[in-house]
Tab-separated table of C-alpha atoms in Angstrom:
chain	number	residue	atom	x	y	z
A	1	PHE	CA	86.730	95.898	162.021
A	2	GLU	CA	86.157	92.386	163.244
A	3	GLN	CA	82.235	91.172	163.299
A	4	ASP	CA	81.031	88.032	164.495
A	5	PRO	CA	78.375	87.608	163.438
A	6	VAL	CA	78.626	89.626	160.840
A	7	LEU	CA	76.914	92.832	159.752
A	8	GLY	CA	73.157	92.282	158.251
A	9	ASP	CA	71.447	89.145	157.506
A	10	LEU	CA	74.303	85.800	156.110
A	11	ASN	CA	70.818	83.867	155.692
A	12	VAL	CA	69.379	86.230	153.338
A	13	LYS	CA	71.956	87.473	151.610
A	14	ASN	CA	75.343	85.931	150.495
A	15	ALA	CA	77.849	85.615	147.839
A	16	LEU	CA	75.808	82.910	146.010
A	17	GLU	CA	72.365	85.210	145.867
A	18	PHE	CA	74.689	88.045	144.594
A	19	LYS	CA	76.379	86.444	141.744
A	20	ALA	CA	73.129	84.812	140.874
A	21	LYS	CA	71.588	88.322	140.750
A	22	TYR	CA	74.456	90.432	139.302
A	23	VAL	CA	77.320	90.662	136.792
A	24	GLU	CA	80.077	92.629	137.881
A	25	LEU	CA	82.485	94.205	134.805
A	26	ASN	CA	85.245	96.659	134.643
A	27	PRO	CA	86.627	98.409	137.807
A	28	LEU	CA	85.384	102.347	137.814
A	29	GLY	CA	87.280	103.584	140.387
A	30	LYS	CA	89.138	102.905	144.114
A	31	GLY	CA	88.963	105.175	146.713
A	32	GLY	CA	90.019	105.336	150.421
A	33	CYS	CA	87.005	102.958	151.937
A	34	GLY	CA	86.484	100.488	149.100
A	35	SER	CA	86.729	99.997	145.065
A	36	VAL	CA	83.750	100.292	142.697
A	37	PHE	CA	82.987	98.249	139.489
A	38	ASN	CA	80.531	98.868	136.652
A	39	GLY	CA	78.007	95.750	136.607
A	40	TYR	CA	74.446	95.010	135.546
A	41	ARG	CA	71.645	93.191	137.225
A	42	LYS	CA	70.955	90.234	135.414
A	43	SER	CA	67.057	90.084	135.461
A	44	ASP	CA	66.572	93.295	133.209
A	45	LYS	CA	70.231	94.230	132.399
A	46	LEU	CA	69.899	97.606	134.612
A	47	VAL	CA	73.409	99.063	135.070
A	48	VAL	CA	74.462	99.522	138.196
A	49	ALA	CA	77.834	100.576	140.025
A	50	ILE	CA	79.284	97.661	142.726
A	51	LYS	CA	81.205	99.040	145.434
A	52	HIS	CA	83.155	96.375	147.756
A	53	ILE	CA	84.447	97.809	151.385
A	54	PRO	CA	86.773	95.546	153.126
A	55	ASN	CA	85.415	94.996	156.815
A	56	GLU	CA	88.443	96.702	158.073
A	57	ASN	CA	87.379	99.825	156.495
A	58	ILE	CA	84.027	99.512	157.600
A	59	TYR	CA	84.380	102.137	160.806
A	60	CYS	CA	80.799	102.817	162.243
A	61	THR	CA	77.704	100.833	162.745
A	62	HIS	CA	74.054	101.401	163.358
A	63	PHE	CA	71.187	99.811	164.782
A	64	ASP	CA	67.850	100.538	163.013
A	65	GLU	CA	64.439	100.395	164.464
A	66	SER	CA	63.961	96.366	164.004
A	67	GLY	CA	67.345	95.932	165.701
A	68	ARG	CA	69.659	94.902	162.991
A	69	GLU	CA	73.000	96.225	163.042
A	70	LEU	CA	74.275	98.127	159.449
A	71	SER	CA	76.667	99.936	158.332
A	72	VAL	CA	76.394	103.548	158.860
A	73	GLU	CA	76.695	104.057	155.076
A	74	VAL	CA	73.651	101.532	154.648
A	75	ALA	CA	71.731	102.786	157.451
A	76	VAL	CA	72.156	106.150	155.524
A	77	MET	CA	71.240	105.333	152.151
A	78	LEU	CA	68.028	103.604	153.671
A	79	LYS	CA	67.000	106.527	155.758
A	80	LEU	CA	67.121	109.095	152.513
A	81	GLN	CA	65.408	106.326	150.602
A	82	SER	CA	62.478	106.090	153.364
A	83	GLY	CA	59.135	107.162	152.333
A	84	THR	CA	59.742	107.268	148.480
A	85	SER	CA	58.473	105.438	145.190
A	86	ASN	CA	60.462	102.356	144.623
A	87	SER	CA	62.130	103.965	141.457
A	88	ALA	CA	65.854	104.802	141.467
A	89	GLY	CA	66.815	108.323	141.162
A	90	SER	CA	63.779	110.112	142.560
A	91	LYS	CA	66.243	112.256	144.683
A	92	ALA	CA	69.937	113.821	144.501
A	93	PRO	CA	71.402	110.974	146.687
A	94	ILE	CA	72.367	107.944	144.607
A	95	THR	CA	69.908	105.212	145.674
A	96	LEU	CA	71.069	101.855	147.291
A	97	LEU	CA	69.784	99.189	145.308
A	98	ASP	CA	70.908	96.259	147.240
A	99	TRP	CA	73.690	95.048	149.755
A	100	TYR	CA	75.069	92.077	151.187
A	101	VAL	CA	76.993	91.245	153.873
A	102	LEU	CA	79.977	88.358	153.264
A	103	PRO	CA	82.762	87.316	155.801
A	104	HIS	CA	85.114	89.531	154.883
A	105	GLU	CA	83.596	92.636	153.038
A	106	LEU	CA	80.452	94.330	152.654
A	107	ILE	CA	78.986	94.698	148.939
A	108	LEU	CA	76.628	97.520	147.924
A	109	VAL	CA	74.619	97.597	144.749
A	110	LEU	CA	73.850	101.447	143.708
A	111	GLU	CA	72.228	102.922	141.245
A	112	ARG	CA	74.388	104.207	138.174
A	113	PRO	CA	72.833	107.189	136.257
A	114	MET	CA	73.724	107.090	132.680
A	115	PRO	CA	75.037	109.167	130.673
A	116	ALA	CA	76.796	110.759	133.993
A	117	SER	CA	80.242	111.815	135.035
A	118	ASP	CA	81.784	113.438	138.188
A	119	LEU	CA	81.861	116.907	138.645
A	120	HIS	CA	85.652	116.913	138.190
A	121	SER	CA	85.527	114.968	134.877
A	122	TYR	CA	82.972	117.256	133.746
A	123	ILE	CA	84.681	120.763	134.459
A	124	GLU	CA	87.697	119.173	132.751
A	125	ARG	CA	85.612	118.195	129.532
A	126	ARG	CA	84.869	122.161	129.289
A	127	GLY	CA	88.669	123.370	129.576
A	128	GLY	CA	89.142	123.535	133.506
A	129	SER	CA	86.751	125.711	134.719
A	130	LEU	CA	82.602	126.525	134.364
A	131	LYS	CA	81.170	129.595	133.314
A	132	GLU	CA	79.536	131.506	136.346
A	133	SER	CA	75.965	130.957	134.693
A	134	GLU	CA	76.566	126.931	134.948
A	135	ALA	CA	77.976	127.259	138.308
A	136	LYS	CA	74.722	128.548	140.247
A	137	MET	CA	72.664	126.255	138.555
A	138	ILE	CA	74.757	123.541	139.716
A	139	LEU	CA	75.345	125.319	143.337
A	140	LYS	CA	71.468	125.849	143.535
A	141	GLN	CA	70.856	121.896	143.091
A	142	LEU	CA	73.733	120.926	145.434
A	143	VAL	CA	72.325	123.542	148.191
A	144	GLU	CA	68.814	121.884	147.803
A	145	ALA	CA	70.447	118.540	148.446
A	146	ALA	CA	72.373	119.560	151.188
A	147	ILE	CA	69.122	120.914	152.885
A	148	HIS	CA	67.854	117.575	152.401
A	149	LEU	CA	70.211	115.820	154.031
A	150	GLN	CA	69.920	118.284	156.784
A	151	ASP	CA	66.327	117.921	157.211
A	152	GLU	CA	67.245	113.819	157.209
A	153	LYS	CA	69.794	114.630	160.209
A	154	ILE	CA	72.780	113.657	158.133
A	155	PHE	CA	76.304	114.767	157.584
A	156	HIS	CA	77.845	113.690	154.542
A	157	ARG	CA	81.237	115.105	155.937
A	158	ASP	CA	82.863	114.609	152.232
A	159	ILE	CA	81.320	116.700	149.547
A	160	LYS	CA	83.873	117.476	147.012
A	161	LEU	CA	83.972	117.180	143.236
A	162	GLU	CA	84.597	113.599	143.214
A	163	ASN	CA	81.434	112.746	144.954
A	164	ILE	CA	79.098	114.806	142.774
A	165	LEU	CA	77.483	113.166	139.626
A	166	ILE	CA	76.472	115.403	136.837
A	167	GLU	CA	73.761	113.356	135.122
A	168	MET	CA	72.782	114.316	131.698
A	169	CYS	CA	70.143	112.198	130.498
A	170	SER	CA	67.717	115.028	130.078
A	171	GLY	CA	69.809	117.443	128.256
A	172	THR	CA	70.307	119.990	131.559
A	173	PRO	CA	73.098	118.965	134.018
A	174	ARG	CA	71.671	117.134	137.190
A	175	VAL	CA	73.462	116.939	140.457
A	176	ARG	CA	73.632	113.788	142.131
A	177	ILE	CA	75.727	112.761	145.178
A	178	ILE	CA	77.531	109.839	146.112
A	179	ASP	CA	79.731	107.920	148.300
A	180	PHE	CA	77.757	107.904	151.817
A	181	GLY	CA	81.348	105.852	153.547
A	182	LEU	CA	82.349	108.864	156.104
A	183	SER	CA	78.503	110.377	156.462
A	184	CYS	CA	77.233	109.807	159.875
A	185	PHE	CA	73.757	110.794	161.635
A	186	THR	CA	73.680	113.950	163.687
A	187	GLU	CA	71.595	117.146	164.649
A	188	LYS	CA	71.743	120.253	163.300
A	189	ASN	CA	74.457	122.349	165.750
A	190	SER	CA	75.834	118.951	166.963
A	191	THR	CA	79.454	119.352	167.442
A	192	HIS	CA	81.974	116.508	165.915
A	193	LYS	CA	85.689	115.912	167.382
A	194	THR	CA	86.935	113.456	164.815
A	195	PHE	CA	87.631	114.507	161.130
A	196	CYS	CA	86.492	112.536	158.323
A	197	GLY	CA	86.859	113.823	155.110
A	198	THR	CA	89.252	115.032	152.546
A	199	ASP	CA	92.302	116.688	154.160
A	200	ARG	CA	93.088	119.297	152.178
A	201	TYR	CA	89.250	120.202	152.598
A	202	ILE	CA	89.466	120.118	156.384
A	203	PRO	CA	87.632	123.024	157.624
A	204	PRO	CA	89.910	126.141	159.886
A	205	GLU	CA	87.602	125.191	162.909
A	206	TRP	CA	89.027	121.711	163.452
A	207	LEU	CA	92.496	123.200	162.550
A	208	SER	CA	91.949	125.687	165.578
A	209	GLN	CA	89.839	124.218	168.180
A	210	TYR	CA	89.205	120.878	166.700
A	211	LYS	CA	85.995	120.233	166.559
A	212	TYR	CA	83.374	121.186	163.637
A	213	SER	CA	79.668	121.051	163.238
A	214	ALA	CA	77.776	119.737	160.147
A	215	GLY	CA	76.039	123.052	158.994
A	216	PRO	CA	78.935	125.635	158.626
A	217	THR	CA	81.229	122.369	157.259
A	218	THR	CA	78.997	121.800	154.368
A	219	VAL	CA	78.790	125.650	153.603
A	220	TRP	CA	82.417	125.604	153.748
A	221	GLN	CA	82.595	122.298	151.356
A	222	LEU	CA	80.050	123.696	148.903
A	223	GLY	CA	81.941	127.251	148.720
A	224	ILE	CA	85.477	124.942	147.971
A	225	VAL	CA	83.480	122.964	145.181
A	226	LEU	CA	82.193	126.558	143.521
A	227	PHE	CA	85.528	127.733	143.496
A	228	GLU	CA	86.761	124.622	141.793
A	229	CYS	CA	83.915	124.835	139.404
A	230	LEU	CA	85.280	128.467	138.364
A	231	HIS	CA	88.787	128.116	138.849
A	232	ASN	CA	91.308	126.127	137.153
A	233	LYS	CA	93.214	125.065	139.843
A	234	ASN	CA	92.753	122.794	143.164
A	235	PHE	CA	91.747	124.519	146.436
A	236	SER	CA	93.341	123.312	149.598
A	237	THR	CA	92.904	124.618	153.126
A	238	SER	CA	96.629	125.276	154.325
A	239	SER	CA	97.264	127.163	151.283
A	240	TYR	CA	93.597	129.250	151.767
A	241	MET	CA	95.133	129.980	155.396
A	242	LYS	CA	98.213	131.051	154.133
A	243	ARG	CA	96.336	133.793	151.670
A	244	GLN	CA	97.976	131.963	148.630
A	245	ILE	CA	94.833	131.193	146.940
A	246	LYS	CA	93.444	134.142	145.055
A	247	MET	CA	90.088	134.201	143.502
A	248	ASP	CA	89.781	135.611	139.565
A	249	ASN	CA	88.807	138.998	139.399
A	250	ARG	CA	86.813	138.651	136.310
A	251	LEU	CA	84.281	136.875	138.416
A	252	SER	CA	81.249	139.373	139.724
A	253	LYS	CA	81.423	141.207	142.621
A	254	ASP	CA	78.161	138.792	144.206
A	255	CYS	CA	80.081	135.787	143.086
A	256	LYS	CA	83.372	136.757	144.886
A	257	ASP	CA	81.585	137.810	147.845
A	258	PHE	CA	80.083	134.732	148.022
A	259	LEU	CA	82.862	132.658	148.240
A	260	ARG	CA	84.323	134.465	150.567
A	261	LYS	CA	81.598	134.495	153.462
A	262	CYS	CA	81.296	130.755	152.574
A	263	CYS	CA	84.871	130.139	152.789
A	264	THR	CA	85.214	132.422	156.179
A	265	ARG	CA	87.651	131.003	158.577
A	266	ASP	CA	85.002	131.792	161.483
A	267	PRO	CA	82.325	129.062	161.061
A	268	LYS	CA	79.562	131.659	162.686
A	269	GLU	CA	80.093	134.028	159.757
A	270	ARG	CA	79.341	131.738	157.005
A	271	PRO	CA	75.613	131.945	155.554
A	272	SER	CA	73.342	128.777	156.672
A	273	LEU	CA	72.063	126.550	153.649
A	274	GLU	CA	68.590	128.278	154.085
A	275	GLN	CA	70.339	131.605	153.477
A	276	ILE	CA	71.786	130.213	150.250
A	277	HIS	CA	69.172	128.650	148.785
A	278	LEU	CA	66.624	131.337	148.996
A	279	HIS	CA	68.497	133.993	147.081
A	280	PRO	CA	67.284	134.084	143.349
A	281	GLU	CA	70.470	134.718	142.068
A	282	GLY	CA	72.356	131.905	144.015
A	283	PHE	CA	74.731	134.200	145.376
A	284	PRO	CA	72.891	136.276	148.676
A	285	ASP	CA	74.231	139.341	149.759
A	286	LEU	CA	73.072	138.020	153.115
A	287	ARG	CA	72.504	141.559	154.254
A	288	ASP	CA	69.313	141.282	155.812
A	289	GLU	CA	69.016	138.186	157.629
A	290	LEU	CA	65.888	138.888	159.109
A	291	TRP	CA	64.519	138.493	155.811
A	292	THR	CA	66.192	135.772	154.368
A	293	THR	CA	64.566	133.793	157.663
A	294	ILE	CA	61.126	135.107	156.854
A	295	ARG	CA	61.411	133.722	153.326
A	296	TYR	CA	62.442	130.354	154.639
A	297	TYR	CA	59.605	130.106	156.893
A	298	ILE	CA	56.868	130.824	154.362
A	299	SER	CA	58.002	128.835	151.655
A	300	ARG	CA	58.239	125.676	154.177
A	301	TYR	CA	55.087	126.622	155.997
A	302	ALA	CA	52.991	128.699	153.662
A	303	MET	CA	49.896	126.868	155.150
A	304	VAL	CA	50.203	128.138	158.640
A	305	THR	CA	47.481	128.889	161.273
A	306	GLU	CA	47.453	132.173	163.424
A	307	ASN	CA	47.567	130.119	167.106
A	308	MET	CA	50.757	128.381	165.770
A	309	MET	CA	52.419	131.692	164.585
A	310	ASP	CA	51.756	133.599	167.763
A	311	GLN	CA	53.312	130.096	169.665
A	312	ASP	CA	56.663	129.235	167.241
A	313	VAL	CA	57.899	132.344	165.466
A	314	SER	CA	60.284	133.335	168.497
A	315	SER	CA	61.227	129.434	168.826
A	316	PHE	CA	61.854	129.218	165.003
A	317	MET	CA	63.788	132.126	164.395
A	318	GLY	CA	65.907	131.465	167.084
A	319	LYS	CA	66.339	128.194	165.624
A	320	PHE	CA	68.326	129.873	162.621
A	321	GLY	CA	70.643	131.525	165.328
A	322	LYS	CA	68.649	135.129	165.046
A	323	VAL	CA	68.238	136.960	168.386
A	324	VAL	CA	64.883	138.522	167.960
A	325	ASN	CA	63.774	141.791	169.450
A	326	ASP	CA	60.455	142.799	170.166
A	327	SER	CA	59.966	145.206	167.112
A	328	GLU	CA	61.603	142.552	165.131
A	329	TYR	CA	59.049	139.687	166.526
A	330	ASN	CA	56.037	141.695	165.618
A	331	ARG	CA	57.595	142.700	162.187
A	332	VAL	CA	57.959	138.898	161.283
A	333	LEU	CA	54.694	138.088	163.109
A	334	GLY	CA	52.621	140.659	160.978
A	335	LEU	CA	54.339	139.728	157.911
A	336	LEU	CA	53.631	135.715	158.335
A	337	LYS	CA	49.701	136.711	159.119
A	338	LYS	CA	49.436	138.458	156.360
A	339	SER	CA	50.956	135.433	154.167
A	340	ARG	CA	48.712	132.876	156.035
A	341	GLY	CA	46.961	130.357	153.927
A	342	VAL	CA	48.796	131.353	150.434
A	343	MET	CA	51.994	130.448	148.830
A	344	SER	CA	54.586	132.947	149.024
A	345	GLU	CA	55.736	134.768	146.067
A	346	TRP	CA	59.119	133.998	147.173
A	347	SER	CA	58.810	129.816	147.471
């Protein structure tokens, strides 16, 4: 990736400033886009992760509102932090603390939750698989994080065990999302024709049609994460398509049905993130899509006006791919009017 002038503002942030502010220590890992090191901030000894990305691995750039040219990874992380407090860790996505644009590389200084480990290591320390109850708890947090990304029009594209941190500072596992190096900005129903992600988790629709969309692909990836949480084996799309991967018969029926639904070949048959999120047990039966949509509408828009409902219910339902006939429309409208002004019992 040739860049002259380089991304960002060298007059503000350069190698000397980085070395004056941070100490870099031992390597933590190396991926396809760069290397990550342990480190700390000199002023307060805050532990950080320092990611070095060679310029040739910066494939996409983005212009922000002020006209600055940023790597998409930086732009995405800044978008996710907009409107929040300055304290790191307020949301599931990891926080970008600083970035430095150098002649040959980009340096990201990232929040490093402590104590924490990636989900793959977390599972390995528990014997290679998790109990269904713990997997449900992790899945719920992942779905909430995925909905947050969707609301911000961000497509991570590479959700997998290694890109999920489990933070244990409170004693209860807390999910954090890392590595936005392959992420992009997108609309909910936009189609992507260039695959970016981990090859063995590639969605079937890309193999058959060479295109995929953010929502169904994210659900596919969440299904794979859940599968690998519950089975002491790796998932691969090619093996799954050849029916060489079997589910553990000891799993509950709801769990097995849910896995099949998330990992179905047809992206249109997969549940939406909203459907997954609203089911109290974590594994929706998905037999009544209308009720799921009603619950989502009320939980997100509990304080609504009658005029708003009259105008927007049909378009809102259509937004979730539900064809609304007259009787269903009237049913939804009645339920929403009945719930107007109060927080739903489901939310």
